[in-house]
JSON list of C-alpha atoms in Angstrom, two decimals:
[
{"chain": "A", "resi": 280, "resn": "GLN", "atom": "CA", "xyz": [104.17, 105.09, 84.97]},
{"chain": "A", "resi": 281, "resn": "LYS", "atom": "CA", "xyz": [107.05, 103.24, 82.82]},
{"chain": "A", "resi": 282, "resn": "GLU", "atom": "CA", "xyz": [107.24, 99.95, 81.56]},
{"chain": "A", "resi": 283, "resn": "VAL", "atom": "CA", "xyz": [108.53, 96.66, 79.28]},
{"chain": "A", "resi": 284, "resn": "GLU", "atom": "CA", "xyz": [105.49, 94.77, 77.82]},
{"chain": "A", "resi": 285, "resn": "GLN", "atom": "CA", "xyz": [105.85, 90.48, 77.14]},
{"chain": "A", "resi": 286, "resn": "ASN", "atom": "CA", "xyz": [103.79, 88.10, 75.72]},
{"chain": "A", "resi": 287, "resn": "SER", "atom": "CA", "xyz": [103.92, 86.21, 78.33]},
{"chain": "A", "resi": 288, "resn": "GLY", "atom": "CA", "xyz": [103.83, 82.33, 76.40]},
{"chain": "A", "resi": 289, "resn": "PRO", "atom": "CA", "xyz": [104.47, 80.17, 76.36]},
{"chain": "A", "resi": 290, "resn": "LEU", "atom": "CA", "xyz": [105.71, 79.84, 72.84]},
{"chain": "A", "resi": 291, "resn": "SER", "atom": "CA", "xyz": [106.15, 76.26, 71.23]},
{"chain": "A", "resi": 292, "resn": "VAL", "atom": "CA", "xyz": [109.41, 76.40, 68.89]},
{"chain": "A", "resi": 293, "resn": "PRO", "atom": "CA", "xyz": [110.34, 73.27, 66.62]},
{"chain": "A", "resi": 294, "resn": "GLU", "atom": "CA", "xyz": [114.16, 72.17, 68.08]},
{"chain": "A", "resi": 295, "resn": "GLY", "atom": "CA", "xyz": [116.23, 73.25, 65.38]},
{"chain": "A", "resi": 296, "resn": "ALA", "atom": "CA", "xyz": [114.01, 76.66, 63.79]},
{"chain": "A", "resi": 297, "resn": "ILE", "atom": "CA", "xyz": [113.68, 79.59, 65.37]},
{"chain": "A", "resi": 298, "resn": "ALA", "atom": "CA", "xyz": [112.85, 81.45, 68.30]},
{"chain": "A", "resi": 299, "resn": "SER", "atom": "CA", "xyz": [111.71, 84.90, 68.16]},
{"chain": "A", "resi": 300, "resn": "LEU", "atom": "CA", "xyz": [110.85, 86.72, 72.19]},
{"chain": "A", "resi": 301, "resn": "ASN", "atom": "CA", "xyz": [109.10, 90.78, 71.60]},
{"chain": "A", "resi": 302, "resn": "CYS", "atom": "CA", "xyz": [109.60, 93.51, 73.86]},
{"chain": "A", "resi": 303, "resn": "THR", "atom": "CA", "xyz": [107.76, 96.54, 74.74]},
{"chain": "A", "resi": 304, "resn": "TYR", "atom": "CA", "xyz": [108.99, 99.31, 76.23]},
{"chain": "A", "resi": 305, "resn": "SER", "atom": "CA", "xyz": [107.60, 102.82, 76.48]},
{"chain": "A", "resi": 306, "resn": "ASP", "atom": "CA", "xyz": [110.33, 105.18, 78.73]},
{"chain": "A", "resi": 307, "resn": "ARG", "atom": "CA", "xyz": [111.10, 106.73, 75.51]},
{"chain": "A", "resi": 308, "resn": "GLY", "atom": "CA", "xyz": [115.04, 108.01, 76.72]},
{"chain": "A", "resi": 309, "resn": "SER", "atom": "CA", "xyz": [115.63, 104.40, 77.60]},
{"chain": "A", "resi": 310, "resn": "GLN", "atom": "CA", "xyz": [119.03, 103.83, 76.72]},
{"chain": "A", "resi": 311, "resn": "SER", "atom": "CA", "xyz": [120.31, 99.94, 78.14]},
{"chain": "A", "resi": 312, "resn": "PHE", "atom": "CA", "xyz": [118.32, 96.69, 77.23]},
{"chain": "A", "resi": 313, "resn": "PHE", "atom": "CA", "xyz": [118.82, 92.83, 78.26]},
{"chain": "A", "resi": 314, "resn": "TRP", "atom": "CA", "xyz": [117.46, 89.97, 77.87]},
{"chain": "A", "resi": 315, "resn": "TYR", "atom": "CA", "xyz": [118.02, 87.50, 81.63]},
{"chain": "A", "resi": 316, "resn": "ARG", "atom": "CA", "xyz": [116.99, 83.53, 80.83]},
{"chain": "A", "resi": 317, "resn": "GLN", "atom": "CA", "xyz": [115.79, 82.01, 83.61]},
{"chain": "A", "resi": 318, "resn": "TYR", "atom": "CA", "xyz": [115.08, 78.80, 84.57]},
{"chain": "A", "resi": 319, "resn": "SER", "atom": "CA", "xyz": [112.19, 77.29, 86.74]},
{"chain": "A", "resi": 320, "resn": "GLY", "atom": "CA", "xyz": [113.60, 77.25, 89.85]},
{"chain": "A", "resi": 321, "resn": "LYS", "atom": "CA", "xyz": [116.98, 79.14, 89.01]},
{"chain": "A", "resi": 322, "resn": "SER", "atom": "CA", "xyz": [117.57, 83.18, 89.28]},
{"chain": "A", "resi": 323, "resn": "PRO", "atom": "CA", "xyz": [117.82, 84.99, 86.29]},
{"chain": "A", "resi": 324, "resn": "GLU", "atom": "CA", "xyz": [121.38, 85.33, 84.58]},
{"chain": "A", "resi": 325, "resn": "LEU", "atom": "CA", "xyz": [122.62, 87.55, 81.79]},
{"chain": "A", "resi": 326, "resn": "ILE", "atom": "CA", "xyz": [122.94, 86.68, 78.48]},
{"chain": "A", "resi": 327, "resn": "MET", "atom": "CA", "xyz": [122.46, 89.60, 75.89]},
{"chain": "A", "resi": 328, "resn": "SER", "atom": "CA", "xyz": [123.30, 93.05, 76.78]},
{"chain": "A", "resi": 329, "resn": "ILE", "atom": "CA", "xyz": [122.41, 95.80, 73.78]},
{"chain": "A", "resi": 330, "resn": "TYR", "atom": "CA", "xyz": [122.28, 99.72, 74.04]},
{"chain": "A", "resi": 331, "resn": "SER", "atom": "CA", "xyz": [122.17, 100.67, 70.40]},
{"chain": "A", "resi": 332, "resn": "ASN", "atom": "CA", "xyz": [119.46, 100.16, 67.26]},
{"chain": "A", "resi": 333, "resn": "GLY", "atom": "CA", "xyz": [120.21, 97.29, 64.83]},
{"chain": "A", "resi": 334, "resn": "ASP", "atom": "CA", "xyz": [121.24, 93.97, 65.58]},
{"chain": "A", "resi": 335, "resn": "LYS", "atom": "CA", "xyz": [123.90, 91.99, 68.40]},
{"chain": "A", "resi": 336, "resn": "GLU", "atom": "CA", "xyz": [125.21, 88.46, 67.95]},
{"chain": "A", "resi": 337, "resn": "ASP", "atom": "CA", "xyz": [126.83, 86.07, 70.13]},
{"chain": "A", "resi": 338, "resn": "GLY", "atom": "CA", "xyz": [126.50, 82.19, 69.15]},
{"chain": "A", "resi": 339, "resn": "ARG", "atom": "CA", "xyz": [122.79, 81.19, 68.74]},
{"chain": "A", "resi": 340, "resn": "PHE", "atom": "CA", "xyz": [120.82, 83.85, 70.12]},
{"chain": "A", "resi": 341, "resn": "THR", "atom": "CA", "xyz": [120.44, 87.68, 68.57]},
{"chain": "A", "resi": 342, "resn": "ALA", "atom": "CA", "xyz": [119.12, 90.55, 69.52]},
{"chain": "A", "resi": 343, "resn": "GLN", "atom": "CA", "xyz": [117.74, 93.33, 67.83]},
{"chain": "A", "resi": 344, "resn": "LEU", "atom": "CA", "xyz": [116.69, 97.25, 68.99]},
{"chain": "A", "resi": 345, "resn": "ASN", "atom": "CA", "xyz": [114.91, 99.16, 67.04]},
{"chain": "A", "resi": 346, "resn": "LYS", "atom": "CA", "xyz": [114.90, 103.16, 69.27]},
{"chain": "A", "resi": 347, "resn": "ALA", "atom": "CA", "xyz": [112.62, 104.39, 66.97]},
{"chain": "A", "resi": 348, "resn": "SER", "atom": "CA", "xyz": [110.07, 102.01, 67.46]},
{"chain": "A", "resi": 349, "resn": "GLN", "atom": "CA", "xyz": [110.52, 101.06, 71.06]},
{"chain": "A", "resi": 350, "resn": "TYR", "atom": "CA", "xyz": [111.10, 96.86, 70.57]},
{"chain": "A", "resi": 351, "resn": "VAL", "atom": "CA", "xyz": [114.10, 94.47, 71.42]},
{"chain": "A", "resi": 352, "resn": "SER", "atom": "CA", "xyz": [113.49, 91.22, 70.00]},
{"chain": "A", "resi": 353, "resn": "LEU", "atom": "CA", "xyz": [115.93, 87.97, 70.74]},
{"chain": "A", "resi": 354, "resn": "LEU", "atom": "CA", "xyz": [116.18, 85.37, 68.25]},
{"chain": "A", "resi": 355, "resn": "ILE", "atom": "CA", "xyz": [117.60, 81.89, 69.39]},
{"chain": "A", "resi": 356, "resn": "ARG", "atom": "CA", "xyz": [118.33, 79.54, 66.47]},
{"chain": "A", "resi": 357, "resn": "ASP", "atom": "CA", "xyz": [119.22, 75.68, 66.36]},
{"chain": "A", "resi": 358, "resn": "SER", "atom": "CA", "xyz": [116.65, 75.85, 69.40]},
{"chain": "A", "resi": 359, "resn": "GLN", "atom": "CA", "xyz": [117.62, 73.49, 71.81]},
{"chain": "A", "resi": 360, "resn": "PRO", "atom": "CA", "xyz": [116.01, 71.53, 74.66]},
{"chain": "A", "resi": 361, "resn": "SER", "atom": "CA", "xyz": [117.78, 73.04, 77.14]},
{"chain": "A", "resi": 362, "resn": "ASP", "atom": "CA", "xyz": [115.84, 76.97, 75.78]},
{"chain": "A", "resi": 363, "resn": "SER", "atom": "CA", "xyz": [113.09, 76.07, 77.45]},
{"chain": "A", "resi": 364, "resn": "ALA", "atom": "CA", "xyz": [112.83, 78.62, 80.30]},
{"chain": "A", "resi": 365, "resn": "THR", "atom": "CA", "xyz": [111.66, 81.90, 80.87]},
{"chain": "A", "resi": 366, "resn": "TYR", "atom": "CA", "xyz": [113.38, 85.32, 78.67]},
{"chain": "A", "resi": 367, "resn": "LEU", "atom": "CA", "xyz": [112.97, 88.37, 81.19]},
{"chain": "A", "resi": 368, "resn": "CYS", "atom": "CA", "xyz": [113.19, 92.10, 79.37]},
{"chain": "A", "resi": 369, "resn": "ALA", "atom": "CA", "xyz": [114.94, 94.79, 80.82]},
{"chain": "A", "resi": 370, "resn": "SER", "atom": "CA", "xyz": [115.08, 98.13, 80.34]},
{"chain": "A", "resi": 371, "resn": "GLN", "atom": "CA", "xyz": [116.85, 101.22, 81.38]},
{"chain": "A", "resi": 372, "resn": "TYR", "atom": "CA", "xyz": [114.95, 103.64, 83.58]},
{"chain": "A", "resi": 373, "resn": "SER", "atom": "CA", "xyz": [116.52, 106.42, 81.64]},
{"chain": "A", "resi": 374, "resn": "SER", "atom": "CA", "xyz": [118.84, 108.72, 83.87]},
{"chain": "A", "resi": 375, "resn": "ALA", "atom": "CA", "xyz": [117.97, 106.07, 86.56]},
{"chain": "A", "resi": 376, "resn": "SER", "atom": "CA", "xyz": [119.96, 103.57, 88.88]},
{"chain": "A", "resi": 377, "resn": "LYS", "atom": "CA", "xyz": [117.89, 101.10, 88.74]},
{"chain": "A", "resi": 378, "resn": "ILE", "atom": "CA", "xyz": [116.35, 98.85, 85.35]},
{"chain": "A", "resi": 379, "resn": "ILE", "atom": "CA", "xyz": [112.79, 98.03, 85.01]},
{"chain": "A", "resi": 380, "resn": "PHE", "atom": "CA", "xyz": [111.94, 94.49, 83.78]},
{"chain": "A", "resi": 381, "resn": "GLY", "atom": "CA", "xyz": [108.96, 92.71, 81.80]},
{"chain": "A", "resi": 382, "resn": "SER", "atom": "CA", "xyz": [106.94, 89.90, 83.05]},
{"chain": "A", "resi": 383, "resn": "GLY", "atom": "CA", "xyz": [109.13, 87.32, 80.95]},
{"chain": "A", "resi": 384, "resn": "THR", "atom": "CA", "xyz": [107.72, 84.75, 78.04]},
{"chain": "A", "resi": 385, "resn": "ARG", "atom": "CA", "xyz": [108.14, 80.96, 79.15]},
{"chain": "A", "resi": 386, "resn": "LEU", "atom": "CA", "xyz": [109.74, 79.28, 75.85]},
{"chain": "A", "resi": 387, "resn": "SER", "atom": "CA", "xyz": [108.48, 75.53, 75.95]},
{"chain": "A", "resi": 388, "resn": "ILE", "atom": "CA", "xyz": [111.22, 73.87, 72.57]},
{"chain": "A", "resi": 389, "resn": "ARG", "atom": "CA", "xyz": [109.47, 70.88, 72.01]},
{"chain": "A", "resi": 390, "resn": "PRO", "atom": "CA", "xyz": [111.91, 67.72, 70.26]},
{"chain": "B", "resi": 64, "resn": "ASN", "atom": "CA", "xyz": [134.91, 84.31, 92.53]},
{"chain": "B", "resi": 65, "resn": "ALA", "atom": "CA", "xyz": [130.78, 83.77, 93.70]},
{"chain": "B", "resi": 66, "resn": "GLY", "atom": "CA", "xyz": [129.18, 86.53, 92.47]},
{"chain": "B", "resi": 67, "resn": "VAL", "atom": "CA", "xyz": [126.04, 87.13, 94.50]},
{"chain": "B", "resi": 68, "resn": "THR", "atom": "CA", "xyz": [125.83, 85.23, 97.56]},
{"chain": "B", "resi": 69, "resn": "GLN", "atom": "CA", "xyz": [122.43, 84.88, 100.28]},
{"chain": "B", "resi": 70, "resn": "THR", "atom": "CA", "xyz": [121.66, 83.69, 102.25]},
{"chain": "B", "resi": 71, "resn": "PRO", "atom": "CA", "xyz": [120.03, 82.14, 103.83]},
{"chain": "B", "resi": 72, "resn": "LYS", "atom": "CA", "xyz": [118.45, 79.50, 100.44]},
{"chain": "B", "resi": 73, "resn": "PHE", "atom": "CA", "xyz": [115.03, 78.68, 102.78]},
{"chain": "B", "resi": 74, "resn": "GLN", "atom": "CA", "xyz": [112.94, 79.74, 106.13]},
{"chain": "B", "resi": 75, "resn": "VAL", "atom": "CA", "xyz": [110.30, 79.32, 107.50]},
{"chain": "B", "resi": 76, "resn": "LEU", "atom": "CA", "xyz": [108.92, 81.77, 109.19]},
{"chain": "B", "resi": 77, "resn": "LYS", "atom": "CA", "xyz": [105.92, 82.47, 111.33]},
{"chain": "B", "resi": 78, "resn": "THR", "atom": "CA", "xyz": [103.55, 85.21, 111.56]},
{"chain": "B", "resi": 79, "resn": "GLY", "atom": "CA", "xyz": [104.86, 88.45, 113.10]},
{"chain": "B", "resi": 80, "resn": "GLN", "atom": "CA", "xyz": [108.94, 87.00, 113.42]},
{"chain": "B", "resi": 81, "resn": "SER", "atom": "CA", "xyz": [111.22, 89.09, 112.43]},
{"chain": "B", "resi": 82, "resn": "MET", "atom": "CA", "xyz": [114.70, 88.38, 110.23]},
{"chain": "B", "resi": 83, "resn": "THR", "atom": "CA", "xyz": [117.27, 89.35, 107.90]},
{"chain": "B", "resi": 84, "resn": "LEU", "atom": "CA", "xyz": [118.46, 87.78, 103.88]},
{"chain": "B", "resi": 85, "resn": "GLN", "atom": "CA", "xyz": [122.46, 88.54, 103.87]},
{"chain": "B", "resi": 86, "resn": "CYS", "atom": "CA", "xyz": [123.50, 89.15, 100.45]},
{"chain": "B", "resi": 87, "resn": "ALA", "atom": "CA", "xyz": [127.27, 90.23, 98.96]},
{"chain": "B", "resi": 88, "resn": "GLN", "atom": "CA", "xyz": [128.83, 90.50, 95.71]},
{"chain": "B", "resi": 89, "resn": "ASP", "atom": "CA", "xyz": [132.99, 90.19, 95.34]},
{"chain": "B", "resi": 90, "resn": "MET", "atom": "CA", "xyz": [132.56, 92.25, 92.37]},
{"chain": "B", "resi": 91, "resn": "ASN", "atom": "CA", "xyz": [133.93, 94.90, 93.31]},
{"chain": "B", "resi": 92, "resn": "HIS", "atom": "CA", "xyz": [129.94, 96.52, 92.12]},
{"chain": "B", "resi": 93, "resn": "ASN", "atom": "CA", "xyz": [128.99, 100.04, 93.61]},
{"chain": "B", "resi": 94, "resn": "SER", "atom": "CA", "xyz": [125.27, 99.29, 92.87]},
{"chain": "B", "resi": 95, "resn": "MET", "atom": "CA", "xyz": [122.97, 96.21, 95.07]},
{"chain": "B", "resi": 96, "resn": "TYR", "atom": "CA", "xyz": [119.03, 96.09, 94.91]},
{"chain": "B", "resi": 97, "resn": "TRP", "atom": "CA", "xyz": [116.37, 93.45, 96.50]},
{"chain": "B", "resi": 98, "resn": "TYR", "atom": "CA", "xyz": [113.53, 91.28, 94.45]},
{"chain": "B", "resi": 99, "resn": "ARG", "atom": "CA", "xyz": [111.31, 90.01, 95.68]},
{"chain": "B", "resi": 100, "resn": "GLN", "atom": "CA", "xyz": [109.23, 87.83, 93.05]},
{"chain": "B", "resi": 101, "resn": "ASP", "atom": "CA", "xyz": [105.65, 86.56, 92.41]},
{"chain": "B", "resi": 102, "resn": "PRO", "atom": "CA", "xyz": [103.88, 83.60, 90.54]},
{"chain": "B", "resi": 103, "resn": "GLY", "atom": "CA", "xyz": [102.97, 85.43, 87.37]},
{"chain": "B", "resi": 104, "resn": "MET", "atom": "CA", "xyz": [103.79, 88.53, 89.04]},
{"chain": "B", "resi": 105, "resn": "GLY", "atom": "CA", "xyz": [107.51, 88.95, 87.41]},
{"chain": "B", "resi": 106, "resn": "LEU", "atom": "CA", "xyz": [110.06, 90.89, 89.03]},
{"chain": "B", "resi": 107, "resn": "ARG", "atom": "CA", "xyz": [109.21, 93.98, 91.07]},
{"chain": "B", "resi": 108, "resn": "LEU", "atom": "CA", "xyz": [112.08, 96.49, 93.17]},
{"chain": "B", "resi": 109, "resn": "ILE", "atom": "CA", "xyz": [111.62, 96.28, 96.29]},
{"chain": "B", "resi": 110, "resn": "TYR", "atom": "CA", "xyz": [115.14, 98.70, 97.76]},
{"chain": "B", "resi": 111, "resn": "TYR", "atom": "CA", "xyz": [117.91, 99.22, 96.07]},
{"chain": "B", "resi": 112, "resn": "SER", "atom": "CA", "xyz": [121.75, 100.97, 96.70]},
{"chain": "B", "resi": 113, "resn": "ALA", "atom": "CA", "xyz": [122.18, 102.54, 93.66]},
{"chain": "B", "resi": 114, "resn": "SER", "atom": "CA", "xyz": [126.38, 103.42, 96.71]},
{"chain": "B", "resi": 115, "resn": "GLU", "atom": "CA", "xyz": [128.01, 102.59, 99.45]},
{"chain": "B", "resi": 116, "resn": "GLY", "atom": "CA", "xyz": [126.17, 104.80, 102.05]},
{"chain": "B", "resi": 117, "resn": "THR", "atom": "CA", "xyz": [122.88, 105.71, 99.36]},
{"chain": "B", "resi": 118, "resn": "THR", "atom": "CA", "xyz": [118.89, 103.60, 99.43]},
{"chain": "B", "resi": 119, "resn": "ASP", "atom": "CA", "xyz": [115.71, 104.44, 97.66]},
{"chain": "B", "resi": 120, "resn": "LYS", "atom": "CA", "xyz": [112.42, 102.91, 97.72]},
{"chain": "B", "resi": 121, "resn": "GLY", "atom": "CA", "xyz": [111.21, 100.60, 94.50]},
{"chain": "B", "resi": 122, "resn": "GLU", "atom": "CA", "xyz": [107.80, 99.44, 93.73]},
{"chain": "B", "resi": 123, "resn": "VAL", "atom": "CA", "xyz": [106.78, 97.16, 96.77]},
{"chain": "B", "resi": 124, "resn": "PRO", "atom": "CA", "xyz": [108.99, 98.58, 100.20]},
{"chain": "B", "resi": 125, "resn": "ASN", "atom": "CA", "xyz": [105.73, 97.98, 103.04]},
{"chain": "B", "resi": 126, "resn": "GLY", "atom": "CA", "xyz": [107.28, 95.99, 105.49]},
{"chain": "B", "resi": 127, "resn": "TYR", "atom": "CA", "xyz": [110.82, 95.41, 104.42]},
{"chain": "B", "resi": 128, "resn": "ASN", "atom": "CA", "xyz": [114.06, 97.71, 105.94]},
{"chain": "B", "resi": 129, "resn": "VAL", "atom": "CA", "xyz": [117.26, 97.66, 104.11]},
{"chain": "B", "resi": 130, "resn": "SER", "atom": "CA", "xyz": [120.67, 98.25, 105.73]},
{"chain": "B", "resi": 131, "resn": "ARG", "atom": "CA", "xyz": [123.54, 98.73, 103.00]},
{"chain": "B", "resi": 132, "resn": "LEU", "atom": "CA", "xyz": [126.69, 97.49, 105.19]},
{"chain": "B", "resi": 133, "resn": "ASN", "atom": "CA", "xyz": [129.72, 98.30, 103.28]},
{"chain": "B", "resi": 134, "resn": "LYS", "atom": "CA", "xyz": [129.98, 98.43, 99.15]},
{"chain": "B", "resi": 135, "resn": "ARG", "atom": "CA", "xyz": [130.25, 94.16, 99.64]},
{"chain": "B", "resi": 136, "resn": "GLU", "atom": "CA", "xyz": [126.80, 93.79, 101.94]},
{"chain": "B", "resi": 137, "resn": "PHE", "atom": "CA", "xyz": [123.56, 94.79, 101.59]},
{"chain": "B", "resi": 138, "resn": "SER", "atom": "CA", "xyz": [120.63, 93.67, 103.55]},
{"chain": "B", "resi": 139, "resn": "LEU", "atom": "CA", "xyz": [117.19, 92.69, 103.91]},
{"chain": "B", "resi": 140, "resn": "ARG", "atom": "CA", "xyz": [114.16, 92.96, 106.94]},
{"chain": "B", "resi": 141, "resn": "LEU", "atom": "CA", "xyz": [111.03, 91.77, 107.59]},
{"chain": "B", "resi": 142, "resn": "GLU", "atom": "CA", "xyz": [110.47, 93.26, 111.34]},
{"chain": "B", "resi": 143, "resn": "SER", "atom": "CA", "xyz": [106.65, 91.51, 111.54]},
{"chain": "B", "resi": 144, "resn": "ALA", "atom": "CA", "xyz": [106.34, 88.92, 108.52]},
{"chain": "B", "resi": 145, "resn": "ALA", "atom": "CA", "xyz": [102.71, 89.00, 107.57]},
{"chain": "B", "resi": 146, "resn": "PRO", "atom": "CA", "xyz": [101.98, 85.87, 105.05]},
{"chain": "B", "resi": 147, "resn": "SER", "atom": "CA", "xyz": [101.64, 87.93, 101.62]},
{"chain": "B", "resi": 148, "resn": "GLN", "atom": "CA", "xyz": [105.64, 88.42, 102.64]},
{"chain": "B", "resi": 149, "resn": "THR", "atom": "CA", "xyz": [105.50, 84.98, 100.96]},
{"chain": "B", "resi": 150, "resn": "SER", "atom": "CA", "xyz": [108.23, 85.35, 98.17]},
{"chain": "B", "resi": 151, "resn": "VAL", "atom": "CA", "xyz": [111.57, 84.24, 96.62]},
{"chain": "B", "resi": 152, "resn": "TYR", "atom": "CA", "xyz": [113.54, 87.09, 96.89]},
{"chain": "B", "resi": 153, "resn": "PHE", "atom": "CA", "xyz": [116.79, 88.00, 94.54]},
{"chain": "B", "resi": 154, "resn": "CYS", "atom": "CA", "xyz": [119.02, 90.02, 95.20]},
{"chain": "B", "resi": 155, "resn": "ALA", "atom": "CA", "xyz": [121.32, 91.42, 91.99]},
{"chain": "B", "resi": 156, "resn": "SER", "atom": "CA", "xyz": [123.90, 93.62, 92.32]},
{"chain": "B", "resi": 157, "resn": "SER", "atom": "CA", "xyz": [125.38, 95.89, 88.87]},
{"chain": "B", "resi": 158, "resn": "ALA", "atom": "CA", "xyz": [128.53, 97.68, 88.35]},
{"chain": "B", "resi": 159, "resn": "ARG", "atom": "CA", "xyz": [126.97, 101.29, 87.75]},
{"chain": "B", "resi": 160, "resn": "GLY", "atom": "CA", "xyz": [123.45, 101.65, 88.37]},
{"chain": "B", "resi": 161, "resn": "GLY", "atom": "CA", "xyz": [121.30, 101.24, 85.56]},
{"chain": "B", "resi": 162, "resn": "GLU", "atom": "CA", "xyz": [124.09, 98.75, 83.62]},
{"chain": "B", "resi": 163, "resn": "ALA", "atom": "CA", "xyz": [123.66, 94.45, 83.32]},
{"chain": "B", "resi": 164, "resn": "GLN", "atom": "CA", "xyz": [122.32, 93.51, 87.09]},
{"chain": "B", "resi": 165, "resn": "TYR", "atom": "CA", "xyz": [124.02, 89.95, 88.34]},
{"chain": "B", "resi": 166, "resn": "PHE", "atom": "CA", "xyz": [121.56, 87.96, 90.81]},
{"chain": "B", "resi": 167, "resn": "GLY", "atom": "CA", "xyz": [122.11, 85.99, 93.78]},
{"chain": "B", "resi": 168, "resn": "PRO", "atom": "CA", "xyz": [120.67, 82.23, 93.37]},
{"chain": "B", "resi": 169, "resn": "GLY", "atom": "CA", "xyz": [117.50, 83.36, 95.37]},
{"chain": "B", "resi": 170, "resn": "THR", "atom": "CA", "xyz": [116.24, 82.83, 99.83]},
{"chain": "B", "resi": 171, "resn": "ARG", "atom": "CA", "xyz": [112.31, 80.33, 99.24]},
{"chain": "B", "resi": 172, "resn": "LEU", "atom": "CA", "xyz": [110.38, 82.51, 101.51]},
{"chain": "B", "resi": 173, "resn": "THR", "atom": "CA", "xyz": [107.28, 81.64, 103.26]},
{"chain": "B", "resi": 174, "resn": "VAL", "atom": "CA", "xyz": [105.72, 82.71, 106.39]},
{"chain": "B", "resi": 175, "resn": "THR", "atom": "CA", "xyz": [102.63, 80.49, 107.64]}
]
């Protein structure tokens, strides 16, 4: 069974600090990885895609991918209360027409 | 450009009733998906359509049917609703299978 694993949290981070969210995946053939943010009562919203080993930055967000360790992370710099949400990690099944989601990490930014 | 739209937003059914959830996308995407999300369970794939004219089962297909009506529209039907189908249902689309998915606002379904 191909899986994407995340710590469910909650992860509590003070405002202005760096929030670090982690994810591991079991399918060594996965090529594409995604981070989604989901506010309570809302639908998931894509915030980052990453396909190559290393870091990818977009504003306050940095995605990191290490295919050798089968590990994906999301860093949120200068965390704001508006970043409080559940963050879902997802990866593509190798050669498949779908992606698999982790169960999400709940992040809480405390003022 | 509305993205992915879903109707209805809320629905209450009695056990045994049937209904169809509608989904449409205006992004010219090839692939479409139906998920359900229950507390503590994450997103579970019900059915997907990699391209117009094809549909495939996902992780939890029992009790559901789908129709890919055309490239834009993908509907989910509950033939005989059960309380276990109480959930939030999300439709999503992607340019091609395995690529980033974009979600609709969801349908909150309660079966009593």
